[in-house]
Amino acid sequence: MSSGTRAEGGAAAANQQPAAAGGIATPVTSCRSCAGPAPRLFLSLGSTPIANRLVRADALDATDPSFPLEVGFCESCALVQLTHELPASEIFDEDYPYFSSFSDMLVRHSEKHVIDLIASRDLGPDSLVVEVASNDGYLLKAFVERGIPVLGIEPTPGPAAAAREAGVPTREEFFGADLARQLVAEGLKADVIIANNVMAHVPDLNSFVEGFSILLKEDGLVDVENPGVGALLAHTEFDTVYHEHFCYFSTIAVEALMRRNGLAVVGVQEFADLHGGTLRWSMGHAGTAEPAESVAAQLGAAREAGLDSFDRYASFGDAVRTVQDELVELLRGLRAEGRTVAAYGAAAKGATLLNSSGITTDLLDFVVDRNIHKQGRYVPGARLPILDPAVLLERQPDYLLLLAWNVKKEIIAQQGEYAARGGRFIVPVPRPVVL
């Protein structure tokens, strides 16, 4: 099997403690979607900490438990998925630090989605829009401002509280078939269900999608967004793999999952610049609408790209190792020249990139992030301090590694003064480059 990991021998391993055998990381014995044979391994990123479990300053003496981070391919339904599973309670705890409103690009993208849905679905004061994994209300807020009733469903306490404070009604629960039945029993049915960047986080896919089918009105629409696995392969986006992401989707796998639960894919849109390449799948109840031409086009493109065959995935680990080696070599070279290097974005993808590549405080000085809920903490494993971006102009590091490369245009625009003073940016994928 190909392997893309450097973590076991890297310096980051010093702050990690592998999970004991028989611990909470459970091997996957059958496909999460079709219940076929266990996924066939094609990428190992070693044993890494939970990416979003940021370390408090008073916990630096403790080690970070780490767990296998490996990816496989289902040869029955083409779903790409992790080969080990952690309980959701271990990942989405009370300290879960992700707040969507800190991304200007995501807020703009979401507001356009809202405006398009209102027009295309003729939404008004008698409609109901439900968002699953509504986070801090960043999207539903735009419906509320236009007088359209909404319900957010968000299991993490911090973002759920922020959403309610922003005027977005929010249930603090995980979504699935049981909750959908409960909502219907309460008299609720959704005209539109939105699930952005959440389906990858769901271990029980069939209950999740069945919940859509139960809660959706007969003529309703479900919109699901997630980064596509085709972009992950094409751009070597290995850092988008972390324990929180159980699955990685192609249109082939999504179509099979929806069909199994009484829904039909009726449209597909592609957003090449969002999160490294995002697809939006639109679904309705099977038999209620004709699929748009985009569905057949996306299915054809996915098959042409080999996303339904293990052969396309088999060498991905070698491509990952090349990127890791080139990045480490670049950072070591800069250190040898006496250059200072910091990083931007304490995102989960950054934790994966750092820990699987063995990059820690010997190669980077600190990380900055706009999210005030992350500042003052440390990246798990790598143990880099997370600071306010204002520090960049105070310390003026020579180079800035963009761990949140998916919003690189936004970061570079925000850091115009840093660049004007001579600061340069490093983009790590698809191959490390200095801008």
Tab-separated table of C-alpha atoms in Angstrom:
chain	number	residue	atom	x	y	z
A	1	MET	CA	0.000	0.000	0.000
A	2	SER	CA	1.126	3.559	-0.677
A	3	SER	CA	1.770	5.723	2.329
A	4	GLY	CA	1.967	9.483	2.622
A	5	THR	CA	3.008	9.748	6.247
A	6	ARG	CA	6.077	11.226	7.884
A	7	ALA	CA	4.463	11.603	11.311
A	8	GLU	CA	5.932	8.602	13.105
A	9	GLY	CA	9.490	9.837	12.679
A	10	GLY	CA	8.772	13.563	12.762
A	11	ALA	CA	9.430	15.998	15.564
A	12	ALA	CA	5.691	16.501	16.043
A	13	ALA	CA	5.495	12.977	17.414
A	14	ALA	CA	7.073	14.215	20.630
A	15	ASN	CA	3.788	15.757	21.707
A	16	GLN	CA	1.604	12.825	20.622
A	17	GLN	CA	0.675	9.606	22.319
A	18	PRO	CA	-0.703	6.830	20.098
A	19	ALA	CA	-4.056	5.466	21.162
A	20	ALA	CA	-3.831	2.157	22.929
A	21	ALA	CA	-4.873	-0.945	21.008
A	22	GLY	CA	-8.550	-1.570	21.439
A	23	GLY	CA	-9.062	2.127	22.273
A	24	ILE	CA	-11.747	4.448	21.017
A	25	ALA	CA	-10.592	4.374	17.375
A	26	THR	CA	-12.685	1.602	15.837
A	27	PRO	CA	-11.655	-0.100	12.566
A	28	VAL	CA	-14.317	0.183	9.859
A	29	THR	CA	-15.413	-3.309	8.796
A	30	SER	CA	-17.988	-2.348	6.160
A	31	CYS	CA	-18.763	0.623	3.925
A	32	ARG	CA	-20.555	3.462	5.708
A	33	SER	CA	-22.880	3.929	2.739
A	34	CYS	CA	-23.679	0.621	1.019
A	35	ALA	CA	-22.632	-1.757	3.870
A	36	GLY	CA	-20.368	-3.578	1.419
A	37	PRO	CA	-16.872	-4.881	2.269
A	38	ALA	CA	-14.456	-2.734	4.275
A	39	PRO	CA	-12.870	0.117	2.298
A	40	ARG	CA	-9.601	-0.703	0.561
A	41	LEU	CA	-6.717	1.294	2.053
A	42	PHE	CA	-4.835	3.702	-0.232
A	43	LEU	CA	-3.491	6.448	2.062
A	44	SER	CA	-2.001	6.445	5.555
A	45	LEU	CA	-1.149	9.693	7.328
A	46	GLY	CA	0.082	7.911	10.412
A	47	SER	CA	-1.296	8.485	13.887
A	48	THR	CA	-2.373	12.087	14.509
A	49	PRO	CA	-4.231	14.050	17.193
A	50	ILE	CA	-7.822	15.204	16.720
A	51	ALA	CA	-7.266	18.223	14.493
A	52	ASN	CA	-9.708	20.657	16.105
A	53	ARG	CA	-8.850	19.739	19.700
A	54	LEU	CA	-6.732	22.808	20.346
A	55	VAL	CA	-4.482	22.706	23.396
A	56	ARG	CA	-4.969	25.105	26.279
A	57	ALA	CA	-1.913	26.793	27.756
A	58	ASP	CA	-2.434	25.028	31.090
A	59	ALA	CA	-2.410	21.603	29.372
A	60	LEU	CA	0.929	21.818	27.577
A	61	ASP	CA	2.526	19.275	29.922
A	62	ALA	CA	0.046	16.583	28.842
A	63	THR	CA	0.479	14.563	25.672
A	64	ASP	CA	-2.059	14.679	22.847
A	65	PRO	CA	-3.690	11.281	22.205
A	66	SER	CA	-3.357	10.359	18.550
A	67	PHE	CA	-5.300	7.939	16.399
A	68	PRO	CA	-4.856	6.225	13.018
A	69	LEU	CA	-5.618	8.520	10.092
A	70	GLU	CA	-6.056	6.316	7.029
A	71	VAL	CA	-8.271	6.480	3.953
A	72	GLY	CA	-9.838	3.722	1.865
A	73	PHE	CA	-12.060	3.240	-1.186
A	74	CYS	CA	-15.286	1.227	-1.356
A	75	GLU	CA	-15.143	-0.882	-4.472
A	76	SER	CA	-18.920	-1.418	-4.323
A	77	CYS	CA	-20.249	2.184	-4.283
A	78	ALA	CA	-17.101	4.318	-4.841
A	79	LEU	CA	-17.289	6.095	-1.472
A	80	VAL	CA	-13.919	7.273	-0.147
A	81	GLN	CA	-13.818	7.072	3.650
A	82	LEU	CA	-11.649	6.757	6.738
A	83	THR	CA	-10.710	3.232	7.765
A	84	HIS	CA	-11.052	4.057	11.492
A	85	GLU	CA	-13.795	5.871	13.341
A	86	LEU	CA	-13.823	8.000	16.470
A	87	PRO	CA	-17.042	8.672	18.408
A	88	ALA	CA	-18.663	11.987	17.471
A	89	SER	CA	-18.548	12.979	21.160
A	90	GLU	CA	-14.724	12.869	21.009
A	91	ILE	CA	-14.607	15.215	18.030
A	92	PHE	CA	-17.473	17.659	18.525
A	93	ASP	CA	-17.051	18.526	22.190
A	94	GLU	CA	-17.866	21.684	24.133
A	95	ASP	CA	-14.589	23.286	23.011
A	96	TYR	CA	-15.219	22.793	19.283
A	97	PRO	CA	-13.649	25.983	17.897
A	98	TYR	CA	-14.957	26.369	14.329
A	99	PHE	CA	-17.079	29.488	13.710
A	100	SER	CA	-18.034	30.034	10.053
A	101	SER	CA	-18.571	33.791	10.340
A	102	PHE	CA	-14.801	34.404	10.493
A	103	SER	CA	-14.507	33.550	6.775
A	104	ASP	CA	-15.560	36.534	4.656
A	105	MET	CA	-15.497	34.410	1.506
A	106	LEU	CA	-17.799	31.784	3.011
A	107	VAL	CA	-20.264	34.422	4.221
A	108	ARG	CA	-20.402	35.986	0.728
A	109	HIS	CA	-20.849	32.598	-0.923
A	110	SER	CA	-23.628	31.695	1.502
A	111	GLU	CA	-25.505	34.961	1.068
A	112	LYS	CA	-25.583	34.446	-2.698
A	113	HIS	CA	-26.921	30.930	-2.108
A	114	VAL	CA	-29.680	32.391	0.078
A	115	ILE	CA	-30.663	34.980	-2.522
A	116	ASP	CA	-30.727	32.357	-5.292
A	117	LEU	CA	-32.876	29.983	-3.220
A	118	ILE	CA	-35.402	32.684	-2.317
A	119	ALA	CA	-35.854	33.503	-5.996
A	120	SER	CA	-35.811	29.969	-7.426
A	121	ARG	CA	-38.033	28.411	-4.718
A	122	ASP	CA	-40.296	31.424	-4.199
A	123	LEU	CA	-39.616	31.398	-0.464
A	124	GLY	CA	-41.574	33.691	1.830
A	125	PRO	CA	-43.025	34.104	5.329
A	126	ASP	CA	-44.931	30.811	5.081
A	127	SER	CA	-41.840	28.797	4.127
A	128	LEU	CA	-39.402	26.930	6.359
A	129	VAL	CA	-35.676	26.625	5.720
A	130	VAL	CA	-33.761	24.103	7.835
A	131	GLU	CA	-29.983	24.069	7.934
A	132	VAL	CA	-28.184	21.031	9.278
A	133	ALA	CA	-24.873	21.935	10.964
A	134	SER	CA	-25.891	25.584	10.972
A	135	ASN	CA	-22.816	26.547	13.022
A	136	ASP	CA	-23.020	30.138	14.279
A	137	GLY	CA	-25.990	31.052	12.068
A	138	TYR	CA	-23.812	32.661	9.383
A	139	LEU	CA	-26.119	31.437	6.562
A	140	LEU	CA	-29.572	31.304	8.154
A	141	LYS	CA	-29.114	34.866	9.391
A	142	ALA	CA	-29.539	36.017	5.784
A	143	PHE	CA	-32.954	34.294	5.587
A	144	VAL	CA	-34.023	35.763	8.946
A	145	GLU	CA	-33.143	39.266	7.739
A	146	ARG	CA	-35.510	38.705	4.801
A	147	GLY	CA	-38.399	37.522	6.939
A	148	ILE	CA	-38.200	33.816	6.095
A	149	PRO	CA	-38.664	31.315	8.979
A	150	VAL	CA	-35.669	29.102	9.710
A	151	LEU	CA	-34.470	26.380	12.024
A	152	GLY	CA	-30.805	25.657	12.631
A	153	ILE	CA	-29.604	22.276	13.852
A	154	GLU	CA	-26.134	22.471	15.395
A	155	PRO	CA	-24.676	19.983	17.904
A	156	THR	CA	-21.738	22.049	19.188
A	157	PRO	CA	-22.543	24.358	22.132
A	158	GLY	CA	-20.398	27.384	21.275
A	159	PRO	CA	-21.559	27.935	17.690
A	160	ALA	CA	-25.175	27.064	18.621
A	161	ALA	CA	-25.161	29.718	21.338
A	162	ALA	CA	-23.663	32.277	18.931
A	163	ALA	CA	-26.428	31.491	16.409
A	164	ARG	CA	-29.193	32.010	18.957
A	165	GLU	CA	-27.568	35.264	20.024
A	166	ALA	CA	-27.683	36.357	16.365
A	167	GLY	CA	-31.431	35.684	16.262
A	168	VAL	CA	-31.333	32.294	14.559
A	169	PRO	CA	-33.575	29.635	16.219
A	170	THR	CA	-31.264	26.662	16.804
A	171	ARG	CA	-31.659	23.121	18.157
A	172	GLU	CA	-28.465	21.836	19.808
A	173	GLU	CA	-28.612	18.260	18.486
A	174	PHE	CA	-27.126	15.871	15.940
A	175	PHE	CA	-29.294	15.381	12.860
A	176	GLY	CA	-30.561	12.014	11.669
A	177	ALA	CA	-33.736	10.074	10.978
A	178	ASP	CA	-34.860	10.092	14.635
A	179	LEU	CA	-34.617	13.874	14.986
A	180	ALA	CA	-36.351	14.329	11.613
A	181	ARG	CA	-39.284	12.214	12.807
A	182	GLN	CA	-39.436	14.236	16.010
A	183	LEU	CA	-39.540	17.510	14.063
A	184	VAL	CA	-42.311	16.188	11.800
A	185	ALA	CA	-44.262	15.100	14.887
A	186	GLU	CA	-43.944	18.714	16.086
A	187	GLY	CA	-45.623	19.837	12.856
A	188	LEU	CA	-42.527	20.908	10.921
A	189	LYS	CA	-41.812	20.186	7.266
A	190	ALA	CA	-39.040	21.918	5.313
A	191	ASP	CA	-39.345	23.640	1.961
A	192	VAL	CA	-35.561	23.714	1.760
A	193	ILE	CA	-32.914	21.795	3.687
A	194	ILE	CA	-29.317	23.009	3.502
A	195	ALA	CA	-26.357	20.907	4.624
A	196	ASN	CA	-23.059	22.614	3.834
A	197	ASN	CA	-19.728	21.054	4.753
A	198	VAL	CA	-21.330	18.548	7.104
A	199	MET	CA	-22.043	15.315	5.221
A	200	ALA	CA	-18.346	14.450	5.380
A	201	HIS	CA	-18.613	14.655	9.194
A	202	VAL	CA	-21.359	12.026	9.460
A	203	PRO	CA	-20.546	8.391	10.342
A	204	ASP	CA	-24.147	7.128	9.869
A	205	LEU	CA	-24.770	8.399	6.351
A	206	ASN	CA	-27.988	6.503	5.729
A	207	SER	CA	-29.742	7.818	8.846
A	208	PHE	CA	-28.559	11.312	7.944
A	209	VAL	CA	-29.930	11.190	4.398
A	210	GLU	CA	-33.091	9.373	5.494
A	211	GLY	CA	-33.624	12.358	7.780
A	212	PHE	CA	-33.672	14.618	4.720
A	213	SER	CA	-36.298	12.414	3.093
A	214	ILE	CA	-38.490	12.435	6.220
A	215	LEU	CA	-38.297	16.178	6.920
A	216	LEU	CA	-38.546	17.448	3.330
A	217	LYS	CA	-41.873	18.512	1.842
A	218	GLU	CA	-42.998	16.528	-1.190
A	219	ASP	CA	-41.901	19.297	-3.578
A	220	GLY	CA	-38.988	20.471	-1.424
A	221	LEU	CA	-35.282	20.779	-2.190
A	222	VAL	CA	-32.155	19.625	-0.375
A	223	ASP	CA	-28.850	21.370	-1.112
A	224	VAL	CA	-25.669	19.665	0.096
A	225	GLU	CA	-22.186	21.136	-0.324
A	226	ASN	CA	-18.886	19.364	0.257
A	227	PRO	CA	-15.420	19.476	-1.254
A	228	GLY	CA	-15.264	16.887	-4.042
A	229	VAL	CA	-12.873	13.971	-3.887
A	230	GLY	CA	-11.819	14.646	-7.489
A	231	ALA	CA	-10.304	17.978	-6.445
A	232	LEU	CA	-8.656	16.316	-3.437
A	233	LEU	CA	-6.832	13.942	-5.784
A	234	ALA	CA	-6.090	16.420	-8.558
A	235	HIS	CA	-4.622	19.037	-6.200
A	236	THR	CA	-3.052	16.661	-3.645
A	237	GLU	CA	-5.261	18.108	-0.906
A	238	PHE	CA	-4.250	15.449	1.627
A	239	ASP	CA	-4.536	17.939	4.490
A	240	THR	CA	-8.320	17.961	4.100
A	241	VAL	CA	-8.173	14.460	5.619
A	242	TYR	CA	-8.744	14.441	9.375
A	243	HIS	CA	-10.724	12.396	11.888
A	244	GLU	CA	-13.640	14.809	11.697
A	245	HIS	CA	-14.080	13.999	7.990
A	246	PHE	CA	-15.358	10.428	7.829
A	247	CYS	CA	-16.052	10.508	4.053
A	248	TYR	CA	-14.938	12.174	0.807
A	249	PHE	CA	-17.534	12.354	-1.955
A	250	SER	CA	-17.771	12.013	-5.692
A	251	THR	CA	-21.065	12.552	-7.526
A	252	ILE	CA	-21.065	8.797	-8.172
A	253	ALA	CA	-21.080	8.006	-4.453
A	254	VAL	CA	-23.589	10.749	-3.631
A	255	GLU	CA	-26.045	9.600	-6.301
A	256	ALA	CA	-26.000	6.039	-4.949
A	257	LEU	CA	-26.427	7.233	-1.348
A	258	MET	CA	-29.379	9.467	-2.185
A	259	ARG	CA	-31.111	6.863	-4.343
A	260	ARG	CA	-30.848	4.327	-1.527
A	261	ASN	CA	-32.803	6.716	0.714
A	262	GLY	CA	-35.586	7.761	-1.634
A	263	LEU	CA	-33.999	10.945	-3.019
A	264	ALA	CA	-32.773	11.835	-6.490
A	265	VAL	CA	-29.933	14.163	-7.478
A	266	VAL	CA	-31.541	16.821	-9.678
A	267	GLY	CA	-28.644	19.240	-10.095
A	268	VAL	CA	-24.908	19.651	-9.493
A	269	GLN	CA	-22.918	22.883	-9.314
A	270	GLU	CA	-19.167	23.234	-9.034
A	271	PHE	CA	-17.298	25.974	-7.155
A	272	ALA	CA	-13.655	25.532	-8.055
A	273	ASP	CA	-12.346	28.239	-5.691
A	274	LEU	CA	-14.326	27.243	-2.588
A	275	HIS	CA	-12.469	25.011	-0.089
A	276	GLY	CA	-10.162	23.752	-2.829
A	277	GLY	CA	-13.022	22.604	-5.092
A	278	THR	CA	-16.587	22.217	-3.799
A	279	LEU	CA	-19.638	20.540	-5.324
A	280	ARG	CA	-23.246	21.431	-4.500
A	281	TRP	CA	-25.665	18.555	-5.030
A	282	SER	CA	-29.381	19.409	-5.193
A	283	MET	CA	-31.891	16.683	-4.342
A	284	GLY	CA	-35.636	16.153	-4.357
A	285	HIS	CA	-37.876	13.218	-3.594
A	286	ALA	CA	-37.397	10.522	-6.253
A	287	GLY	CA	-39.800	10.976	-9.156
A	288	THR	CA	-40.760	14.578	-8.371
A	289	ALA	CA	-38.355	16.397	-10.722
A	290	GLU	CA	-36.300	15.723	-13.835
A	291	PRO	CA	-32.530	15.843	-13.292
A	292	ALA	CA	-30.755	18.776	-14.933
A	293	GLU	CA	-28.115	18.097	-17.575
A	294	SER	CA	-25.463	18.928	-14.978
A	295	VAL	CA	-26.106	15.608	-13.216
A	296	ALA	CA	-25.251	13.417	-16.219
A	297	ALA	CA	-22.308	15.712	-17.012
A	298	GLN	CA	-20.864	15.410	-13.503
A	299	LEU	CA	-21.386	11.644	-13.383
A	300	GLY	CA	-19.656	11.298	-16.744
A	301	ALA	CA	-16.754	13.505	-15.691
A	302	ALA	CA	-16.316	11.543	-12.452
A	303	ARG	CA	-16.183	8.230	-14.307
A	304	GLU	CA	-13.831	9.637	-16.913
A	305	ALA	CA	-11.551	10.773	-14.078
A	306	GLY	CA	-11.554	7.220	-12.714
A	307	LEU	CA	-13.249	8.105	-9.430
A	308	ASP	CA	-15.145	4.797	-9.515
A	309	SER	CA	-11.958	2.709	-9.689
A	310	PHE	CA	-9.340	1.925	-7.051
A	311	ASP	CA	-6.612	2.373	-9.663
A	312	ARG	CA	-7.115	6.148	-9.576
A	313	TYR	CA	-6.382	6.229	-5.842
A	314	ALA	CA	-3.581	3.667	-5.622
A	315	SER	CA	-0.625	6.042	-6.102
A	316	PHE	CA	-2.033	8.977	-4.135
A	317	GLY	CA	0.132	8.215	-1.103
A	318	ASP	CA	3.280	8.647	-3.202
A	319	ALA	CA	2.048	12.039	-4.443
A	320	VAL	CA	1.388	13.090	-0.845
A	321	ARG	CA	4.871	12.088	0.291
A	322	THR	CA	6.382	14.169	-2.508
A	323	VAL	CA	4.502	17.274	-1.358
A	324	GLN	CA	5.457	16.665	2.277
A	325	ASP	CA	9.135	16.155	1.437
A	326	GLU	CA	9.272	19.289	-0.728
A	327	LEU	CA	7.613	21.412	1.946
A	328	VAL	CA	9.896	20.188	4.736
A	329	GLU	CA	12.948	20.735	2.508
A	330	LEU	CA	11.784	24.283	1.735
A	331	LEU	CA	11.230	25.142	5.396
A	332	ARG	CA	14.555	23.630	6.465
A	333	GLY	CA	16.319	25.610	3.759
A	334	LEU	CA	14.755	28.862	4.956
A	335	ARG	CA	15.704	28.072	8.547
A	336	ALA	CA	19.282	27.357	7.437
A	337	GLU	CA	19.361	30.821	5.825
A	338	GLY	CA	18.278	32.367	9.133
A	339	ARG	CA	14.784	33.235	7.867
A	340	THR	CA	11.776	33.472	10.159
A	341	VAL	CA	8.635	31.572	9.182
A	342	ALA	CA	5.140	31.717	10.682
A	343	ALA	CA	1.854	30.205	9.507
A	344	TYR	CA	-1.638	31.521	8.847
A	345	GLY	CA	-4.747	29.537	9.756
A	346	ALA	CA	-5.145	27.214	12.742
A	347	ALA	CA	-7.564	25.186	10.652
A	348	ALA	CA	-8.012	21.435	10.957
A	349	LYS	CA	-6.274	20.993	7.628
A	350	GLY	CA	-3.265	22.763	9.091
A	351	ALA	CA	-3.054	20.300	11.969
A	352	THR	CA	-3.103	17.399	9.513
A	353	LEU	CA	-0.441	18.942	7.299
A	354	LEU	CA	1.866	19.751	10.206
A	355	ASN	CA	1.508	16.504	12.131
A	356	SER	CA	1.597	14.110	9.190
A	357	SER	CA	4.669	15.926	7.795
A	358	GLY	CA	6.571	16.208	11.099
A	359	ILE	CA	6.552	20.024	11.100
A	360	THR	CA	6.654	21.692	14.497
A	361	THR	CA	8.353	24.559	16.363
A	362	ASP	CA	11.724	23.676	14.876
A	363	LEU	CA	10.516	24.914	11.478
A	364	LEU	CA	7.732	27.395	12.321
A	365	ASP	CA	7.539	30.083	15.012
A	366	PHE	CA	3.789	30.507	15.495
A	367	VAL	CA	0.382	30.438	13.792
A	368	VAL	CA	-2.072	33.323	13.473
A	369	ASP	CA	-5.844	33.067	13.097
A	370	ARG	CA	-8.701	35.602	13.043
A	371	ASN	CA	-10.915	33.300	15.119
A	372	ILE	CA	-10.747	34.714	18.650
A	373	HIS	CA	-11.882	31.328	20.009
A	374	LYS	CA	-8.588	29.812	18.801
A	375	GLN	CA	-6.219	32.558	19.916
A	376	GLY	CA	-4.220	31.757	23.035
A	377	ARG	CA	-4.312	28.030	22.380
A	378	TYR	CA	-1.886	25.684	20.609
A	379	VAL	CA	-2.079	23.462	17.544
A	380	PRO	CA	-2.409	19.862	18.772
A	381	GLY	CA	0.693	17.737	18.255
A	382	ALA	CA	2.801	20.460	16.663
A	383	ARG	CA	2.171	22.708	19.715
A	384	LEU	CA	2.542	25.975	17.803
A	385	PRO	CA	1.003	28.956	19.644
A	386	ILE	CA	-2.053	30.522	17.957
A	387	LEU	CA	-1.933	34.324	17.955
A	388	ASP	CA	-3.893	37.292	16.632
A	389	PRO	CA	-2.968	38.219	13.016
A	390	ALA	CA	-1.942	41.678	14.295
A	391	VAL	CA	1.253	39.961	15.485
A	392	LEU	CA	2.402	39.648	11.872
A	393	LEU	CA	3.131	43.367	11.623
A	394	GLU	CA	4.736	43.403	15.072
A	395	ARG	CA	7.128	40.525	14.368
A	396	GLN	CA	7.195	40.669	10.549
A	397	PRO	CA	8.263	37.056	9.823
A	398	ASP	CA	10.025	36.682	6.483
A	399	TYR	CA	7.600	34.017	5.249
A	400	LEU	CA	4.021	33.032	6.004
A	401	LEU	CA	2.926	29.435	5.358
A	402	LEU	CA	-0.745	29.473	4.356
A	403	LEU	CA	-2.195	26.495	6.199
A	404	ALA	CA	-5.652	27.820	5.272
A	405	TRP	CA	-4.675	27.815	1.587
A	406	ASN	CA	-8.343	27.364	0.612
A	407	VAL	CA	-8.863	31.065	1.412
A	408	LYS	CA	-5.460	32.248	0.193
A	409	LYS	CA	-6.885	35.131	-1.867
A	410	GLU	CA	-8.725	36.433	1.191
A	411	ILE	CA	-5.626	36.110	3.410
A	412	ILE	CA	-3.281	37.764	0.915
A	413	ALA	CA	-5.742	40.640	0.457
A	414	GLN	CA	-6.009	41.094	4.234
A	415	GLN	CA	-2.227	41.030	4.648
A	416	GLY	CA	-1.355	43.706	2.111
A	417	GLU	CA	0.735	45.676	4.617
A	418	TYR	CA	2.674	42.544	5.634
A	419	ALA	CA	3.492	41.915	1.948
A	420	ALA	CA	4.365	45.580	1.355
A	421	ARG	CA	6.990	45.304	4.092
A	422	GLY	CA	8.612	42.392	2.278
A	423	GLY	CA	6.711	39.419	3.684
A	424	ARG	CA	6.208	36.468	1.349
A	425	PHE	CA	3.626	33.686	1.269
A	426	ILE	CA	4.107	29.922	0.956
A	427	VAL	CA	1.233	27.884	-0.496
A	428	PRO	CA	1.744	24.178	0.390
A	429	VAL	CA	-0.547	22.404	-2.102
A	430	PRO	CA	-0.789	21.099	-4.781
A	431	ARG	CA	3.000	21.618	-4.645
A	432	PRO	CA	4.814	24.038	-2.308
A	433	VAL	CA	5.347	27.430	-3.976
A	434	VAL	CA	6.554	30.812	-2.715
A	435	LEU	CA	4.511	33.834	-3.790
